[in-house]
Coordinates of C-alpha atoms in Angstrom, one line a residue:
Chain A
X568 CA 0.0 0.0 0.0
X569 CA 1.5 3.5 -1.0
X570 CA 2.0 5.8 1.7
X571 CA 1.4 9.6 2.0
X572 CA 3.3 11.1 -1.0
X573 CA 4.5 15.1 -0.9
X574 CA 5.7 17.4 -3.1
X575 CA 8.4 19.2 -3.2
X576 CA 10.7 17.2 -0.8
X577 CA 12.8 20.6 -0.5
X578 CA 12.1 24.1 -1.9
X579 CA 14.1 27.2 -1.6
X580 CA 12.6 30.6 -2.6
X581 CA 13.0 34.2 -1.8
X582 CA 11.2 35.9 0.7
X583 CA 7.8 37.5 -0.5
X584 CA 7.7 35.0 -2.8
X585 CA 5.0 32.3 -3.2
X586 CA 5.3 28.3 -2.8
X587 CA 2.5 25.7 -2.9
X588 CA 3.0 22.2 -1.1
X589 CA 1.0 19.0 -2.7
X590 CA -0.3 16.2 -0.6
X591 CA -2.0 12.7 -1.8
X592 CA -3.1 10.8 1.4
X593 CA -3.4 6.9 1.9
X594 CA -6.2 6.1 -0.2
X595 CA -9.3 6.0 1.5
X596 CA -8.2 8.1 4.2
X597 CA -10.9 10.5 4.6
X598 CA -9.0 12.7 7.3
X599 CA -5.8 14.8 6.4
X600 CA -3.6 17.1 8.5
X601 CA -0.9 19.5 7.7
X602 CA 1.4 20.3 10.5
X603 CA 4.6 22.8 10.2
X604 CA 7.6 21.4 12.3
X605 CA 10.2 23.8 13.3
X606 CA 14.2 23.2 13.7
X607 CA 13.8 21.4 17.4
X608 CA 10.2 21.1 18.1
X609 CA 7.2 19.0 17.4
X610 CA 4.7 18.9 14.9
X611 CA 2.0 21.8 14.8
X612 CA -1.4 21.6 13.6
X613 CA -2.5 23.6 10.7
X614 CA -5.3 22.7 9.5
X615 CA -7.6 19.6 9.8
X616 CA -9.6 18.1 7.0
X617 CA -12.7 15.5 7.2
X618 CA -13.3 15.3 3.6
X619 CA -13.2 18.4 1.7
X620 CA -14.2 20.2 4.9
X621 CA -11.8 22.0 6.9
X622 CA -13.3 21.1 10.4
X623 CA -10.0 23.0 12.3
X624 CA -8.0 26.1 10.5
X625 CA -7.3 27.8 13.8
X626 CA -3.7 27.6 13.7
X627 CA -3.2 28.4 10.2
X628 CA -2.4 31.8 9.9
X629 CA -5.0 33.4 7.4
X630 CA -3.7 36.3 6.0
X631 CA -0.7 34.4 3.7
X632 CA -1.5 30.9 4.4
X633 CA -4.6 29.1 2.1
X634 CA -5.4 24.9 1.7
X635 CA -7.5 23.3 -0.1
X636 CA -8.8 19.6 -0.8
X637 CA -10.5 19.3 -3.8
X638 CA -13.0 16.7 -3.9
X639 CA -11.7 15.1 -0.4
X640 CA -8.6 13.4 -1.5
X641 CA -5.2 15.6 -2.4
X642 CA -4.4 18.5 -1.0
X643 CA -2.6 21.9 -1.2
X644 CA -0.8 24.5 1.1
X645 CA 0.0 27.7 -0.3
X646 CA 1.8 30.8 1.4
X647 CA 1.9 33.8 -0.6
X648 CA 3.8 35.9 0.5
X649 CA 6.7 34.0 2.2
X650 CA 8.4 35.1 5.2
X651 CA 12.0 34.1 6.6
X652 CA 10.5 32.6 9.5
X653 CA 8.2 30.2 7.7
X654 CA 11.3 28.7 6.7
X655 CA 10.6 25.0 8.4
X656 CA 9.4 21.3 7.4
X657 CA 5.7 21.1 6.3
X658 CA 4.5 17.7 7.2
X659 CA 0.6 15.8 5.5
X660 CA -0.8 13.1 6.8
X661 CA -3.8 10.8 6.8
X662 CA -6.3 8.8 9.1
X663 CA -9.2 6.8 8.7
X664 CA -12.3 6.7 10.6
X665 CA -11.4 3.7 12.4
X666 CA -8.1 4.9 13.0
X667 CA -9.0 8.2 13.9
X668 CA -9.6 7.3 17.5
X669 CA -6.8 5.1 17.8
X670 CA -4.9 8.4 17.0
X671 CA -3.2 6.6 14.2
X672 CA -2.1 9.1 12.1
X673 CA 0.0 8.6 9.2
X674 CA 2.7 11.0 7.7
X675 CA 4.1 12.1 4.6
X676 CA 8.1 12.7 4.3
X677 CA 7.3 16.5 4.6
X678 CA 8.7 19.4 2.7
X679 CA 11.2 20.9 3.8
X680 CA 10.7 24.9 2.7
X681 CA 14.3 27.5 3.1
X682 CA 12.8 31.3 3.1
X683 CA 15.8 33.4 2.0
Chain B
X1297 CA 3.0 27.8 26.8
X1298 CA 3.6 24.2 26.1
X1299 CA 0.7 21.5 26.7
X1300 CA 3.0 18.3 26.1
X1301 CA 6.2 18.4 27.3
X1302 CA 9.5 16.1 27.0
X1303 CA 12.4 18.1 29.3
X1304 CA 14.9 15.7 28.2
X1305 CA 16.1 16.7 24.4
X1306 CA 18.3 13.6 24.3
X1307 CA 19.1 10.9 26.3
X1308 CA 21.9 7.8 25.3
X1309 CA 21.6 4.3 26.3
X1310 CA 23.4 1.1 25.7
X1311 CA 22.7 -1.8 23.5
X1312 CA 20.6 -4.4 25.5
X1313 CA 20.0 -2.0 28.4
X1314 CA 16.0 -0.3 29.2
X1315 CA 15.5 3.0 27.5
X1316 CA 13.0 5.4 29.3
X1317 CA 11.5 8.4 27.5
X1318 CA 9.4 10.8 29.4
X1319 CA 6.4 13.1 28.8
X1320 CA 4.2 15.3 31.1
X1321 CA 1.1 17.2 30.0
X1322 CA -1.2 20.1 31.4
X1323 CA -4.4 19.4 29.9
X1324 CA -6.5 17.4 31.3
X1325 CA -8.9 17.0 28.5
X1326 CA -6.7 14.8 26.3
X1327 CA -7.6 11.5 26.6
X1328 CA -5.6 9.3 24.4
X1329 CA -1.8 9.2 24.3
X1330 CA 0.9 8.3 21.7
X1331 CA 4.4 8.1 20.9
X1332 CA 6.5 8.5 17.2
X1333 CA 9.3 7.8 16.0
X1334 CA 10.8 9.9 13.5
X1335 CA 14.1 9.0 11.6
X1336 CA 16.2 11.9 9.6
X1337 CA 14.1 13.0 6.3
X1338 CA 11.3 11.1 7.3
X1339 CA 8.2 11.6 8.6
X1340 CA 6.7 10.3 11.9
X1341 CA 5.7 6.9 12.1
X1342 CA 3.5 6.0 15.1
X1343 CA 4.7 3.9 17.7
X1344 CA 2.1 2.6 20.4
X1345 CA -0.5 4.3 22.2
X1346 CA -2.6 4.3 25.6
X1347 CA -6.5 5.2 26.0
X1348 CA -6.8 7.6 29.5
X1349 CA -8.6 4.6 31.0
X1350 CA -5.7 2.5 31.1
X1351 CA -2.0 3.2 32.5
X1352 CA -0.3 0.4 30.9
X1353 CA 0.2 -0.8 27.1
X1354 CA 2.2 -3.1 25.7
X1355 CA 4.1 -4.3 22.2
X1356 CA 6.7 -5.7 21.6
X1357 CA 10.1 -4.1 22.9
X1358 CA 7.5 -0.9 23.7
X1359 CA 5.7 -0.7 26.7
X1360 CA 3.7 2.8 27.6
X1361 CA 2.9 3.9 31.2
X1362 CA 0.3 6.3 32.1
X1363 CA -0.1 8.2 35.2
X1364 CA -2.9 10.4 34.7
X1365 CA -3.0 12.0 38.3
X1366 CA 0.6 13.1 37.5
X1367 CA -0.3 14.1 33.9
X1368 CA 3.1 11.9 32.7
X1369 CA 3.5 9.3 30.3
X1370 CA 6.6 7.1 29.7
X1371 CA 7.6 5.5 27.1
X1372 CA 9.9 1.7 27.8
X1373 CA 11.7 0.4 25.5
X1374 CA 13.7 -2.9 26.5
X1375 CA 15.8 -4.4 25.0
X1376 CA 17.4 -1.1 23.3
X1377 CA 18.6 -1.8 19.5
X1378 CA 20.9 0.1 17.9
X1379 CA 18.4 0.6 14.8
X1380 CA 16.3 2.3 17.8
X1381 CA 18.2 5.2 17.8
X1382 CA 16.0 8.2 16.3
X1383 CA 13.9 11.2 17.6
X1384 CA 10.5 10.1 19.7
X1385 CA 7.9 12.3 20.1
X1386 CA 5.2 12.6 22.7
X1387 CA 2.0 13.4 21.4
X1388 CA -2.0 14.0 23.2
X1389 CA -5.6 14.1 21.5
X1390 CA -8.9 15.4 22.7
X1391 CA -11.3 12.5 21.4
X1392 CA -8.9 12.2 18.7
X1393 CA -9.4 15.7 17.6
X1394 CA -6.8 17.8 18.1
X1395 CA -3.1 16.0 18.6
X1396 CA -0.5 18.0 20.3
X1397 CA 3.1 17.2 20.0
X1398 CA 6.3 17.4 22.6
X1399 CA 9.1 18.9 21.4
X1400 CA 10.9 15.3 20.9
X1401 CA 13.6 13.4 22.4
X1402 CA 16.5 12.4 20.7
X1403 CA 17.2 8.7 21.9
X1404 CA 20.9 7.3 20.8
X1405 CA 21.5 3.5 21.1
X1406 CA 25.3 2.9 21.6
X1407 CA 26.2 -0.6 20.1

């Protein structure tokens, strides 16, 4: 079974630029995350997909950050602009109903994005 | 302010010997408790995890204790293996909502 697949796996821009991350979950996986991990630190929650809906955006920071998930299966993170200091890995990953519960969460590689 | 926390960024064991990873929390919402392991350029992959209604879990080399008046969570891994050796992070869920992660610790196995 193929796991999460991302892409980019590395992307370096200039700041004020824009970058665009694409996610395809575990088939059938009806829940997606994206998480940004900084240098020394856990993931962090960005948004939370049950289908196409986005059931938690509360950490994603509205006013350069936008996701989508068309028809409920791959996904998109776009910043536009870019800032130095979102300069970190972005990380997708999948659930399942059943697994959901069980807390099971499966991730992606991540990309890792360099803001210069 | 940080809801799940592991104070010990790194922590080296021997080959063979019991390697103990810890992790407190301050919420006492979350209700279900895991652990990953995450190897350089790759992403987490999840380890085991414990339900709020017990304080033990078991598999394999990994065992998971939870003491929930004490908001801590440790993670046992016996025997250690070299192959071990990676960054394990703590994570809590709501209902299997929201998951918040530690910061990591970084776990060396020394053959």
């Amino acid at each position: 079974e193929a796991g999460v697949v991302q892409s980019p796996r590395y992307k370096i821009i200039e700041k004020k630029q824009p970058v665009a991350f694409w996610c395809n979950p575990i088939s059938g996986h009806n829940t997606l995350y994206w998480y940004r991990q900084n240098l020394g630190q856990g993931p962090e929650l960005l948004i939370r997909y049950e289908n196409e809906e986005a059931v938690d955006d509360s950490q994603l920071p509205k006013d350069r950050f936008s996701a989508e998930r068309l028809k409920g299966v791959d996904s998109t993170l776009k910043i536009q602009p870019a800032e130095l200091g979102d300069s970190a890995v972005y990380l997708c990953a999948s659930s399942s109903w059943k697994e959901v519960g069980a807390g099971e969460q499966y991730f992606g590689p991540g990309t890792r994005l360099t803001v210069t | 302010d940080q809801q799940v926390k592991q104070n010990s960024p790194s922590l080296s064991v021997q080959e063979g010997r019991i390697s103990i990873l810890n992790c407190d929390y301050t919420n006492s919402m979350f209700d279900y408790f895991l652990w990953y392991k995450k190897y350089p350029a790759e992403g987490p992959t999840f380890l085991i995890s414990i339900s709020s209604i017990k304080d033990k879990n078991e598999d394999g080399r990994f065992t998971v204790f939870l003491n929930k008046s004490a908001k801590h969570l440790s993670l046992h891994i016996v025997p250690s293996q070299p192959g071990d050796s990676a960054v394990y992070f703590c994570a809590a869920s709501d209902y299997g909502q929201n998951f918040v992660f530690g910061p990591g610790t970084r776990l060396s196995v020394l053959p």
